[in-house]
mmCIF file of C-alpha atoms in Angstrom:
data_model
loop_
_atom_site.group_PDB
_atom_site.id
_atom_site.type_symbol
_atom_site.label_atom_id
_atom_site.label_comp_id
_atom_site.label_asym_id
_atom_site.label_seq_id
_atom_site.Cartn_x
_atom_site.Cartn_y
_atom_site.Cartn_z
ATOM 1 C CA MET G 1049 24.384 22.155 -35.507
ATOM 2 C CA ILE G 1050 22.205 24.204 -33.187
ATOM 3 C CA HIS G 1051 21.237 22.551 -29.928
ATOM 4 C CA ARG G 1052 17.962 23.814 -28.574
ATOM 5 C CA MET G 1053 17.522 24.063 -24.827
ATOM 6 C CA GLN G 1054 14.885 21.659 -23.573
ATOM 7 C CA PRO G 1055 12.360 23.365 -21.302
ATOM 8 C CA ALA G 1056 12.603 22.299 -17.682
ATOM 9 C CA ALA G 1057 9.995 19.730 -16.753
ATOM 10 C CA ALA G 1058 7.120 21.196 -14.770
ATOM 11 C CA PRO G 1059 6.994 20.004 -11.157
ATOM 12 C CA LEU G 1060 4.634 17.113 -10.675
ATOM 13 C CA PRO G 1061 1.619 17.719 -8.432
ATOM 14 C CA LEU G 1062 1.660 16.127 -5.025
ATOM 15 C CA PRO G 1063 -0.142 12.754 -5.100
ATOM 16 C CA LEU G 1064 -3.094 13.771 -2.938
ATOM 17 C CA GLU G 1065 -3.764 17.246 -4.314
ATOM 18 C CA GLY G 1066 -7.525 17.624 -4.700
ATOM 19 C CA ILE G 1067 -8.294 15.234 -1.823
ATOM 20 C CA THR G 1068 -10.095 16.722 1.177
ATOM 21 C CA VAL G 1069 -9.851 15.123 4.614
ATOM 22 C CA VAL G 1070 -11.999 15.978 7.640
ATOM 23 C CA ALA G 1071 -10.652 14.740 10.958
ATOM 24 C CA VAL G 1072 -12.188 14.732 14.426
ATOM 25 C CA GLU G 1073 -8.954 13.762 16.101
ATOM 26 C CA GLN G 1074 -6.774 14.118 19.147
ATOM 27 C CA ALA G 1075 -3.454 12.981 20.639
ATOM 28 C CA VAL G 1076 -1.214 11.057 18.181
ATOM 29 C CA SER G 1077 -2.723 8.112 16.297
ATOM 30 C CA ALA G 1078 -5.216 9.966 14.078
ATOM 31 C CA PRO G 1079 -3.307 13.279 13.876
ATOM 32 C CA PHE G 1080 -0.095 11.530 12.763
ATOM 33 C CA ALA G 1081 -2.044 9.610 10.114
ATOM 34 C CA THR G 1082 -3.696 12.730 8.708
ATOM 35 C CA ARG G 1083 -0.412 14.652 8.795
ATOM 36 C CA GLN G 1084 0.968 12.079 6.335
ATOM 37 C CA LEU G 1085 -1.995 12.842 4.082
ATOM 38 C CA ALA G 1086 -1.403 16.590 4.398
ATOM 39 C CA ASP G 1087 2.276 16.167 3.566
ATOM 40 C CA LEU G 1088 1.272 14.406 0.344
ATOM 41 C CA GLY G 1089 -0.943 17.297 -0.696
ATOM 42 C CA ALA G 1090 -4.353 16.587 0.830
ATOM 43 C CA ARG G 1091 -6.355 19.375 2.382
ATOM 44 C CA VAL G 1092 -6.855 18.347 6.010
ATOM 45 C CA ILE G 1093 -9.547 20.077 8.087
ATOM 46 C CA LYS G 1094 -8.956 19.404 11.768
ATOM 47 C CA VAL G 1095 -12.049 19.689 13.952
ATOM 48 C CA GLU G 1096 -11.132 20.627 17.533
ATOM 49 C CA ARG G 1097 -12.922 21.315 20.792
ATOM 50 C CA ILE G 1098 -13.500 24.968 21.495
ATOM 51 C CA ASP G 1099 -12.215 24.596 25.086
ATOM 52 C CA GLY G 1100 -8.527 23.976 24.441
ATOM 53 C CA GLY G 1101 -8.724 21.997 21.225
ATOM 54 C CA ASP G 1102 -6.845 18.757 20.694
ATOM 55 C CA PHE G 1103 -5.617 17.930 24.189
ATOM 56 C CA ALA G 1104 -2.130 17.286 22.779
ATOM 57 C CA ARG G 1105 -1.861 21.074 22.547
ATOM 58 C CA GLY G 1106 -1.404 21.043 26.315
ATOM 59 C CA TYR G 1107 1.153 18.240 26.696
ATOM 60 C CA ASP G 1108 4.149 20.583 27.051
ATOM 61 C CA THR G 1109 5.563 23.905 25.843
ATOM 62 C CA ALA G 1110 8.900 22.592 24.555
ATOM 63 C CA ALA G 1111 8.541 23.751 20.919
ATOM 64 C CA ALA G 1112 9.074 27.480 21.489
ATOM 65 C CA GLY G 1113 5.951 27.555 23.656
ATOM 66 C CA LEU G 1114 3.927 25.009 21.665
ATOM 67 C CA ALA G 1115 3.507 21.330 22.507
ATOM 68 C CA SER G 1116 6.089 19.122 20.787
ATOM 69 C CA HIS G 1117 3.579 16.324 20.074
ATOM 70 C CA PHE G 1118 1.184 18.789 18.465
ATOM 71 C CA VAL G 1119 3.846 20.413 16.306
ATOM 72 C CA TRP G 1120 5.035 16.986 15.138
ATOM 73 C CA CYS G 1121 1.589 15.661 14.190
ATOM 74 C CA ASN G 1122 -0.359 18.653 12.905
ATOM 75 C CA ARG G 1123 1.504 20.707 10.350
ATOM 76 C CA GLY G 1124 -0.269 21.536 7.112
ATOM 77 C CA LYS G 1125 -3.797 21.402 8.559
ATOM 78 C CA GLU G 1126 -6.665 23.854 8.902
ATOM 79 C CA SER G 1127 -8.164 24.140 12.383
ATOM 80 C CA ILE G 1128 -11.850 24.722 13.040
ATOM 81 C CA ALA G 1129 -13.047 24.876 16.645
ATOM 82 C CA LEU G 1130 -16.590 23.566 17.216
ATOM 83 C CA ASP G 1131 -18.797 22.236 19.997
ATOM 84 C CA LEU G 1132 -20.051 18.942 18.571
ATOM 85 C CA LYS G 1133 -22.487 18.491 21.443
ATOM 86 C CA ASP G 1134 -24.447 21.408 20.040
ATOM 87 C CA PRO G 1135 -26.529 20.383 16.996
ATOM 88 C CA ARG G 1136 -25.350 23.474 15.147
ATOM 89 C CA GLY G 1137 -21.692 22.497 15.554
ATOM 90 C CA LEU G 1138 -22.397 18.930 14.496
ATOM 91 C CA ALA G 1139 -24.307 20.212 11.462
ATOM 92 C CA VAL G 1140 -21.205 22.121 10.343
ATOM 93 C CA VAL G 1141 -19.109 18.942 10.517
ATOM 94 C CA ARG G 1142 -21.718 17.078 8.487
ATOM 95 C CA ARG G 1143 -21.591 19.776 5.809
ATOM 96 C CA LEU G 1144 -17.811 19.545 5.698
ATOM 97 C CA ILE G 1145 -17.970 15.749 5.409
ATOM 98 C CA ALA G 1146 -20.485 15.959 2.558
ATOM 99 C CA ASP G 1147 -17.794 17.569 0.394
ATOM 100 C CA ALA G 1148 -14.891 15.465 1.687
ATOM 101 C CA ASP G 1149 -13.120 12.407 0.320
ATOM 102 C CA VAL G 1150 -11.872 11.074 3.660
ATOM 103 C CA PHE G 1151 -13.047 11.254 7.262
ATOM 104 C CA VAL G 1152 -10.861 10.148 10.192
ATOM 105 C CA GLN G 1153 -11.759 9.935 13.880
ATOM 106 C CA ASN G 1154 -10.209 8.495 17.034
ATOM 107 C CA LEU G 1155 -12.767 9.489 19.655
ATOM 108 C CA ALA G 1156 -13.406 7.357 22.721
ATOM 109 C CA HIS G 1157 -15.381 4.143 22.196
ATOM 110 C CA GLY G 1158 -18.981 4.874 21.218
ATOM 111 C CA ALA G 1159 -18.564 8.656 20.983
ATOM 112 C CA ALA G 1160 -18.477 8.791 17.177
ATOM 113 C CA ALA G 1161 -21.496 6.492 16.893
ATOM 114 C CA ARG G 1162 -23.492 8.682 19.282
ATOM 115 C CA LEU G 1163 -22.732 11.642 17.017
ATOM 116 C CA GLY G 1164 -23.498 9.666 13.867
ATOM 117 C CA LEU G 1165 -19.853 10.016 12.809
ATOM 118 C CA ASP G 1166 -18.833 6.361 12.854
ATOM 119 C CA ALA G 1167 -17.433 4.963 9.627
ATOM 120 C CA ALA G 1168 -20.315 2.598 8.892
ATOM 121 C CA ALA G 1169 -22.980 5.306 9.179
ATOM 122 C CA LEU G 1170 -21.045 7.863 7.170
ATOM 123 C CA CYS G 1171 -20.207 5.449 4.349
ATOM 124 C CA THR G 1172 -23.862 4.472 4.096
ATOM 125 C CA ALA G 1173 -24.782 8.140 3.675
ATOM 126 C CA HIS G 1174 -21.827 8.959 1.432
ATOM 127 C CA PRO G 1175 -20.815 5.913 -0.657
ATOM 128 C CA ARG G 1176 -17.697 7.579 -2.108
ATOM 129 C CA LEU G 1177 -16.379 8.568 1.317
ATOM 130 C CA VAL G 1178 -13.431 6.753 2.883
ATOM 131 C CA ALA G 1179 -14.142 6.827 6.624
ATOM 132 C CA VAL G 1180 -11.593 5.674 9.198
ATOM 133 C CA ASP G 1181 -12.259 4.593 12.775
ATOM 134 C CA ILE G 1182 -9.096 4.381 14.911
ATOM 135 C CA SER G 1183 -9.507 2.799 18.331
ATOM 136 C CA GLY G 1184 -7.443 1.237 21.066
ATOM 137 C CA TYR G 1185 -8.714 -2.325 20.860
ATOM 138 C CA GLY G 1186 -11.307 -2.461 18.071
ATOM 139 C CA ALA G 1187 -15.079 -2.026 17.984
ATOM 140 C CA THR G 1188 -15.942 -5.453 19.380
ATOM 141 C CA GLY G 1189 -14.579 -7.932 21.890
ATOM 142 C CA PRO G 1190 -14.091 -7.765 25.672
ATOM 143 C CA TYR G 1191 -11.593 -4.869 25.427
ATOM 144 C CA ALA G 1192 -13.682 -2.673 23.132
ATOM 145 C CA ARG G 1193 -14.663 -0.242 25.888
ATOM 146 C CA LYS G 1194 -11.289 -0.273 27.645
ATOM 147 C CA ARG G 1195 -9.473 3.054 27.756
ATOM 148 C CA ALA G 1196 -6.392 2.902 25.579
ATOM 149 C CA TYR G 1197 -3.289 5.060 25.811
ATOM 150 C CA ASP G 1198 -0.014 4.294 24.095
ATOM 151 C CA MET G 1199 1.912 2.879 27.047
ATOM 152 C CA LEU G 1200 -1.059 0.731 28.108
ATOM 153 C CA VAL G 1201 -1.287 -0.778 24.621
ATOM 154 C CA GLN G 1202 2.483 -1.317 24.537
ATOM 155 C CA CYS G 1203 1.989 -3.447 27.663
ATOM 156 C CA GLU G 1204 -1.011 -5.349 26.278
ATOM 157 C CA ALA G 1205 0.793 -6.053 22.984
ATOM 158 C CA GLY G 1206 3.840 -7.476 24.757
ATOM 159 C CA LEU G 1207 6.266 -4.822 23.510
ATOM 160 C CA VAL G 1208 7.268 -3.823 27.037
ATOM 161 C CA SER G 1209 7.996 -7.455 27.913
ATOM 162 C CA VAL G 1210 10.743 -7.690 25.277
ATOM 163 C CA THR G 1211 12.166 -4.177 25.730
ATOM 164 C CA GLY G 1212 14.693 -3.259 28.409
ATOM 165 C CA THR G 1213 17.246 -5.164 30.440
ATOM 166 C CA PRO G 1214 17.028 -8.621 32.042
ATOM 167 C CA GLU G 1215 16.170 -6.882 35.314
ATOM 168 C CA GLN G 1216 13.780 -4.202 34.091
ATOM 169 C CA PRO G 1217 11.154 -4.124 31.314
ATOM 170 C CA VAL G 1218 10.667 -0.657 29.814
ATOM 171 C CA LYS G 1219 8.311 0.979 27.333
ATOM 172 C CA ALA G 1220 9.565 2.144 23.965
ATOM 173 C CA GLY G 1221 10.859 5.712 24.019
ATOM 174 C CA VAL G 1222 8.437 6.748 21.266
ATOM 175 C CA PRO G 1223 4.643 6.197 21.191
ATOM 176 C CA ALA G 1224 4.962 2.951 19.231
ATOM 177 C CA ALA G 1225 1.303 1.896 19.475
ATOM 178 C CA ASP G 1226 0.083 5.307 18.319
ATOM 179 C CA ILE G 1227 2.567 5.398 15.445
ATOM 180 C CA ALA G 1228 1.739 1.850 14.340
ATOM 181 C CA ALA G 1229 -1.990 2.626 14.232
ATOM 182 C CA ALA G 1230 -1.342 5.914 12.434
ATOM 183 C CA MET G 1231 0.715 4.316 9.697
ATOM 184 C CA TYR G 1232 -1.840 1.551 9.088
ATOM 185 C CA ALA G 1233 -4.596 4.185 8.968
ATOM 186 C CA PHE G 1234 -2.504 6.163 6.471
ATOM 187 C CA SER G 1235 -1.897 3.145 4.231
ATOM 188 C CA GLY G 1236 -5.524 2.068 4.656
ATOM 189 C CA VAL G 1237 -6.713 5.434 3.341
ATOM 190 C CA LEU G 1238 -4.385 5.206 0.345
ATOM 191 C CA ALA G 1239 -5.593 1.669 -0.435
ATOM 192 C CA ALA G 1240 -9.249 2.687 -0.103
ATOM 193 C CA LEU G 1241 -8.757 5.712 -2.371
ATOM 194 C CA LEU G 1242 -7.056 3.486 -4.947
ATOM 195 C CA ARG G 1243 -9.972 1.052 -4.826
ATOM 196 C CA ARG G 1244 -12.439 3.933 -5.096
ATOM 197 C CA GLY G 1245 -10.691 4.932 -8.313
ATOM 198 C CA THR G 1246 -11.786 1.643 -9.906
ATOM 199 C CA THR G 1247 -15.082 0.952 -8.122
ATOM 200 C CA GLY G 1248 -16.383 4.427 -7.366
ATOM 201 C CA ARG G 1249 -16.982 3.468 -3.744
ATOM 202 C CA GLY G 1250 -15.021 4.394 -0.645
ATOM 203 C CA GLY G 1251 -15.928 2.443 2.431
ATOM 204 C CA PRO G 1252 -15.050 2.084 6.091
ATOM 205 C CA VAL G 1253 -11.501 1.472 7.345
ATOM 206 C CA GLU G 1254 -10.941 0.169 10.869
ATOM 207 C CA VAL G 1255 -7.589 0.239 12.671
ATOM 208 C CA SER G 1256 -6.871 -0.620 16.296
ATOM 209 C CA MET G 1257 -3.719 0.233 18.204
ATOM 210 C CA LEU G 1258 -3.485 -3.265 19.689
ATOM 211 C CA GLU G 1259 -3.757 -5.041 16.345
ATOM 212 C CA ALA G 1260 -1.293 -2.657 14.691
ATOM 213 C CA LEU G 1261 1.319 -3.114 17.408
ATOM 214 C CA ALA G 1262 0.722 -6.869 17.620
ATOM 215 C CA GLU G 1263 1.660 -7.022 13.930
ATOM 216 C CA TRP G 1264 4.878 -5.157 14.702
ATOM 217 C CA MET G 1265 5.665 -7.798 17.328
ATOM 218 C CA GLY G 1266 6.279 -10.206 14.453
ATOM 219 C CA HIS G 1267 9.701 -11.640 15.345
ATOM 220 C CA PRO G 1268 9.273 -12.144 19.100
ATOM 221 C CA LEU G 1269 5.670 -13.262 18.612
ATOM 222 C CA HIS G 1270 6.496 -15.885 15.989
ATOM 223 C CA HIS G 1271 9.648 -16.927 17.837
ATOM 224 C CA THR G 1272 7.544 -17.616 20.918
ATOM 225 C CA MET G 1273 4.550 -19.206 19.172
ATOM 226 C CA HIS G 1274 6.621 -21.531 17.029
ATOM 227 C CA GLY G 1275 9.731 -21.982 19.141
ATOM 228 C CA GLY G 1276 8.134 -21.937 22.553
ATOM 229 C CA THR G 1277 10.709 -19.605 24.137
ATOM 230 C CA PRO G 1278 10.026 -15.882 24.610
ATOM 231 C CA PRO G 1279 13.069 -13.764 23.634
ATOM 232 C CA GLU G 1280 15.005 -12.433 26.604
ATOM 233 C CA ARG G 1281 15.378 -8.723 27.273
ATOM 234 C CA THR G 1282 18.966 -7.838 26.464
ATOM 235 C CA GLY G 1283 19.161 -4.028 26.492
ATOM 236 C CA VAL G 1284 20.767 -2.916 23.228
ATOM 237 C CA ALA G 1285 22.297 -6.367 22.735
ATOM 238 C CA HIS G 1286 20.684 -8.896 20.401
ATOM 239 C CA ALA G 1287 19.021 -11.887 22.019
ATOM 240 C CA VAL G 1288 20.328 -14.481 19.546
ATOM 241 C CA ILE G 1289 23.391 -12.872 17.888
ATOM 242 C CA ALA G 1290 26.822 -12.110 19.376
ATOM 243 C CA PRO G 1291 28.628 -9.826 19.277
ATOM 244 C CA TYR G 1292 25.780 -7.382 18.740
ATOM 245 C CA ASP G 1293 25.908 -4.671 21.399
ATOM 246 C CA ALA G 1294 27.091 -1.148 22.244
ATOM 247 C CA TYR G 1295 30.596 -0.816 23.655
ATOM 248 C CA PRO G 1296 32.169 2.159 25.491
ATOM 249 C CA THR G 1297 34.971 4.098 23.832
ATOM 250 C CA ALA G 1298 37.829 6.096 25.315
ATOM 251 C CA ASP G 1299 36.103 9.475 24.806
ATOM 252 C CA GLY G 1300 32.909 8.543 26.641
ATOM 253 C CA GLY G 1301 30.965 7.532 23.571
ATOM 254 C CA ARG G 1302 29.419 4.185 22.734
ATOM 255 C CA VAL G 1303 29.667 2.335 19.443
ATOM 256 C CA LEU G 1304 27.306 -0.457 18.486
ATOM 257 C CA LEU G 1305 28.475 -3.206 16.163
ATOM 258 C CA SER G 1306 26.791 -6.213 14.639
ATOM 259 C CA VAL G 1307 28.431 -9.426 13.446
ATOM 260 C CA GLN G 1308 25.958 -11.264 11.235
ATOM 261 C CA ASN G 1309 27.983 -14.305 10.236
ATOM 262 C CA ASP G 1310 31.169 -16.190 11.040
ATOM 263 C CA ARG G 1311 33.128 -14.606 8.161
ATOM 264 C CA GLU G 1312 32.543 -11.216 9.738
ATOM 265 C CA TRP G 1313 33.641 -12.581 13.095
ATOM 266 C CA ARG G 1314 36.937 -13.714 11.607
ATOM 267 C CA ARG G 1315 37.516 -10.234 10.156
ATOM 268 C CA LEU G 1316 36.607 -8.612 13.464
ATOM 269 C CA ALA G 1317 38.955 -10.922 15.390
ATOM 270 C CA GLU G 1318 41.852 -10.227 13.027
ATOM 271 C CA GLN G 1319 41.458 -6.544 12.127
ATOM 272 C CA VAL G 1320 39.835 -5.033 15.221
ATOM 273 C CA VAL G 1321 40.461 -7.296 18.213
ATOM 274 C CA GLY G 1322 43.937 -8.168 16.934
ATOM 275 C CA ARG G 1323 43.567 -11.880 17.737
ATOM 276 C CA PRO G 1324 43.122 -13.799 14.469
ATOM 277 C CA GLU G 1325 43.230 -17.158 16.268
ATOM 278 C CA LEU G 1326 39.797 -16.389 17.744
ATOM 279 C CA GLY G 1327 38.337 -16.918 14.290
ATOM 280 C CA SER G 1328 38.849 -20.661 14.594
ATOM 281 C CA ASP G 1329 38.645 -21.045 18.379
ATOM 282 C CA GLU G 1330 35.784 -23.464 19.189
ATOM 283 C CA ALA G 1331 34.529 -21.078 21.894
ATOM 284 C CA PHE G 1332 33.979 -18.273 19.368
ATOM 285 C CA ALA G 1333 34.073 -19.667 15.819
ATOM 286 C CA THR G 1334 30.272 -19.918 15.404
ATOM 287 C CA ASN G 1335 27.466 -17.614 16.403
ATOM 288 C CA ALA G 1336 25.944 -20.331 18.591
ATOM 289 C CA ALA G 1337 29.249 -20.627 20.463
ATOM 290 C CA ARG G 1338 29.587 -16.869 20.824
ATOM 291 C CA VAL G 1339 26.060 -16.590 22.252
ATOM 292 C CA VAL G 1340 26.869 -19.294 24.811
ATOM 293 C CA ASN G 1341 30.083 -17.410 25.635
ATOM 294 C CA ARG G 1342 28.529 -13.939 25.303
ATOM 295 C CA GLU G 1343 30.304 -12.438 28.339
ATOM 296 C CA ARG G 1344 33.744 -13.539 27.097
ATOM 297 C CA THR G 1345 32.921 -12.410 23.552
ATOM 298 C CA ASP G 1346 31.783 -8.982 24.750
ATOM 299 C CA ALA G 1347 34.862 -8.642 26.968
ATOM 300 C CA LEU G 1348 37.155 -9.275 24.007
ATOM 301 C CA VAL G 1349 35.365 -6.805 21.735
ATOM 302 C CA GLY G 1350 34.874 -4.231 24.479
ATOM 303 C CA GLY G 1351 38.545 -4.406 25.431
ATOM 304 C CA ALA G 1352 39.586 -3.726 21.846
ATOM 305 C CA LEU G 1353 37.336 -0.663 21.522
ATOM 306 C CA ALA G 1354 37.914 0.777 24.990
ATOM 307 C CA GLY G 1355 41.248 2.327 23.991
ATOM 308 C CA LEU G 1356 39.835 4.011 20.884
ATOM 309 C CA THR G 1357 37.793 7.159 20.448
ATOM 310 C CA ALA G 1358 34.371 6.738 18.882
ATOM 311 C CA ASP G 1359 35.715 8.117 15.582
ATOM 312 C CA GLU G 1360 38.636 5.686 15.651
ATOM 313 C CA ALA G 1361 36.412 2.746 16.552
ATOM 314 C CA VAL G 1362 33.969 3.480 13.710
ATOM 315 C CA ALA G 1363 36.812 3.911 11.238
ATOM 316 C CA ARG G 1364 38.426 0.620 12.211
ATOM 317 C CA LEU G 1365 35.155 -1.299 12.132
ATOM 318 C CA GLU G 1366 34.177 0.109 8.764
ATOM 319 C CA SER G 1367 37.627 -0.691 7.378
ATOM 320 C CA ALA G 1368 37.051 -4.300 8.462
ATOM 321 C CA GLY G 1369 33.605 -4.350 6.845
ATOM 322 C CA ILE G 1370 31.751 -4.616 10.164
ATOM 323 C CA ALA G 1371 28.334 -2.951 10.467
ATOM 324 C CA CYS G 1372 28.432 -0.308 13.185
ATOM 325 C CA ALA G 1373 26.731 2.812 14.491
ATOM 326 C CA ARG G 1374 27.183 5.468 17.124
ATOM 327 C CA LEU G 1375 24.797 5.433 20.057
ATOM 328 C CA ARG G 1376 23.537 8.964 19.532
ATOM 329 C CA HIS G 1377 21.487 11.143 21.838
ATOM 330 C CA VAL G 1378 18.355 12.877 20.565
ATOM 331 C CA ARG G 1379 20.186 16.207 20.312
ATOM 332 C CA ASP G 1380 22.792 14.506 18.100
ATOM 333 C CA VAL G 1381 20.056 13.341 15.716
ATOM 334 C CA ALA G 1382 18.942 16.944 15.221
ATOM 335 C CA GLU G 1383 22.440 17.634 13.870
ATOM 336 C CA HIS G 1384 22.986 14.261 12.155
ATOM 337 C CA PRO G 1385 25.433 14.700 9.265
ATOM 338 C CA GLN G 1386 23.528 12.315 6.989
ATOM 339 C CA LEU G 1387 20.240 14.176 7.431
ATOM 340 C CA ALA G 1388 22.049 17.457 6.798
ATOM 341 C CA ALA G 1389 23.855 16.138 3.710
ATOM 342 C CA ARG G 1390 20.583 14.909 2.221
ATOM 343 C CA GLU G 1391 18.881 18.241 3.014
ATOM 344 C CA ARG G 1392 16.098 16.631 5.032
ATOM 345 C CA TRP G 1393 15.318 19.647 7.216
ATOM 346 C CA ARG G 1394 12.807 22.376 6.415
ATOM 347 C CA GLU G 1395 11.153 25.183 8.344
ATOM 348 C CA VAL G 1396 7.390 25.245 8.855
ATOM 349 C CA GLY G 1397 5.279 28.125 10.034
ATOM 350 C CA SER G 1398 3.510 28.171 13.382
ATOM 351 C CA PRO G 1399 1.797 30.627 15.718
ATOM 352 C CA VAL G 1400 5.194 31.220 17.366
ATOM 353 C CA GLY G 1401 7.239 31.555 14.179
ATOM 354 C CA PRO G 1402 9.230 29.124 12.019
ATOM 355 C CA LEU G 1403 10.121 25.705 13.460
ATOM 356 C CA ARG G 1404 12.461 23.019 12.130
ATOM 357 C CA ALA G 1405 10.798 19.870 10.810
ATOM 358 C CA LEU G 1406 11.947 16.778 8.954
ATOM 359 C CA LEU G 1407 10.732 16.001 5.485
ATOM 360 C CA PRO G 1408 8.674 12.804 5.526
ATOM 361 C CA PRO G 1409 10.701 9.751 4.459
ATOM 362 C CA ILE G 1410 8.632 9.083 1.315
ATOM 363 C CA ALA G 1411 10.620 10.452 -1.630
ATOM 364 C CA LEU G 1412 8.849 10.855 -4.985
ATOM 365 C CA PRO G 1413 10.082 12.287 -8.294
ATOM 366 C CA GLY G 1414 9.049 15.711 -9.478
ATOM 367 C CA GLY G 1415 10.632 18.239 -7.141
ATOM 368 C CA GLU G 1416 9.654 18.887 -3.534
ATOM 369 C CA THR G 1417 7.804 15.765 -2.377
ATOM 370 C CA ALA G 1418 5.920 17.124 0.621
ATOM 371 C CA ARG G 1419 3.810 20.156 1.382
ATOM 372 C CA MET G 1420 5.316 21.296 4.655
ATOM 373 C CA GLY G 1421 2.420 23.444 5.798
ATOM 374 C CA ALA G 1422 2.148 25.516 8.932
ATOM 375 C CA VAL G 1423 1.075 24.303 12.366
ATOM 376 C CA PRO G 1424 -2.352 25.903 12.934
ATOM 377 C CA ALA G 1425 -3.516 27.892 15.907
ATOM 378 C CA LEU G 1426 -6.713 26.628 17.527
ATOM 379 C CA GLY G 1427 -9.631 27.879 15.443
ATOM 380 C CA GLU G 1428 -7.363 29.683 12.989
ATOM 381 C CA HIS G 1429 -9.535 28.675 10.022
ATOM 382 C CA THR G 1430 -12.949 28.607 11.698
ATOM 383 C CA VAL G 1431 -14.364 31.690 10.002
ATOM 384 C CA ALA G 1432 -13.085 30.784 6.531
ATOM 385 C CA LEU G 1433 -14.445 27.252 6.788
ATOM 386 C CA LEU G 1434 -17.832 28.395 8.056
ATOM 387 C CA ARG G 1435 -18.054 30.791 5.133
ATOM 388 C CA ALA G 1436 -17.055 27.953 2.812
ATOM 389 C CA VAL G 1437 -20.063 25.889 3.917
ATOM 390 C CA GLY G 1438 -22.358 28.829 3.108
ATOM 391 C CA MET G 1439 -22.763 30.649 6.415
ATOM 392 C CA THR G 1440 -23.238 34.391 6.543
ATOM 393 C CA ASP G 1441 -21.182 36.631 8.793
ATOM 394 C CA GLU G 1442 -24.240 37.094 11.003
ATOM 395 C CA GLU G 1443 -24.653 33.320 11.415
ATOM 396 C CA ILE G 1444 -20.950 32.923 12.167
ATOM 397 C CA ALA G 1445 -21.075 35.691 14.758
ATOM 398 C CA ALA G 1446 -24.032 33.966 16.423
ATOM 399 C CA LEU G 1447 -22.173 30.639 16.632
ATOM 400 C CA CYS G 1448 -19.154 32.351 18.161
ATOM 401 C CA ARG G 1449 -21.301 34.347 20.573
ATOM 402 C CA ASP G 1450 -23.105 31.174 21.715
ATOM 403 C CA GLY G 1451 -19.868 29.239 22.227
ATOM 404 C CA VAL G 1452 -20.577 26.776 19.390
ATOM 405 C CA ALA G 1453 -17.617 27.924 17.316
ATOM 406 C CA GLY G 1454 -14.262 29.348 18.370
ATOM 407 C CA VAL G 1455 -11.716 31.468 16.552
ATOM 408 C CA ALA G 1456 -7.994 31.918 17.087
ATOM 409 C CA ALA G 1457 -7.039 34.453 19.717
#
């Protein structure tokens, strides 16, 4: 019998190939949302100021001379530099939007409306367009005009009040409010495009940083509303579970473990602490008792791990079936063995050469699941995009000469 070789299946297209996004964006919330769209295959045209562009470009120079925030949020995009206060620059954006599927903006309150680029106006003019307004606090209400930056919204949403130690509240170490808004904007665009596929109409999408982060406050918010007691700040410990904390090891590391039920506690007491009688001791036998006696519980667990290296502690905990993790530093994450084993790192182009970047966490069948495009220079695609909307070289030169359009240095 002759077995014929089956031809290899052709790679599937990325889900958003053929979708064009125009974004008047800055900082993190909108750029991180549109980067997700670019990763999934959309063409993303980033409209930037001619005098420095997206101000996140100037946050730092940590990424080989580029700003780390900008590198993180803006790969795979085309950059056009325009002065939107000049009618000619605004006219270019309108021509780009006329051929787009999605428009995203996170300008200061009222700025998009003054330019005629708010979602409601654009969707009236272009019924198939999905237009997204991202703001700090929403378009209405007493906070609508309030300036909103990530840490300020973290405070207003209560995140800072439940983060930190009993003595000191602290902000999250990542821009949680920006990321929350970005991910709801991303999912909102996908939902609106799906609906457009059946109705033929796009429509406005509104996302506020406060409302996005308030949703993420689900457990402490519901615990307080329905139980009446705000959760205490407990560092890396858990407010209502013990033991659930990070403990020092003999080599200077820290290992976090979590006991989720009393069966696990009995295994921990016998196989790690070496005191099986603690499994039935009234002071420790239930989670409620261990929380009441948290200091004694932590002392017992900490004493057992203090004489072990981090590797030894993890091995012993895993052998006992206890959930655990190393308390890693950021540099450790860049070399994390699990990310390396799963081949999650790629290189993306940039004006300063290739840079490491993580694949997005959405995995789809059909080969490479993300288009890891280059980080653009400011105005890198200005000329090509102006030609694409029908401008002659003479018209482009005039816009550049008059400071209405900017090109990459």
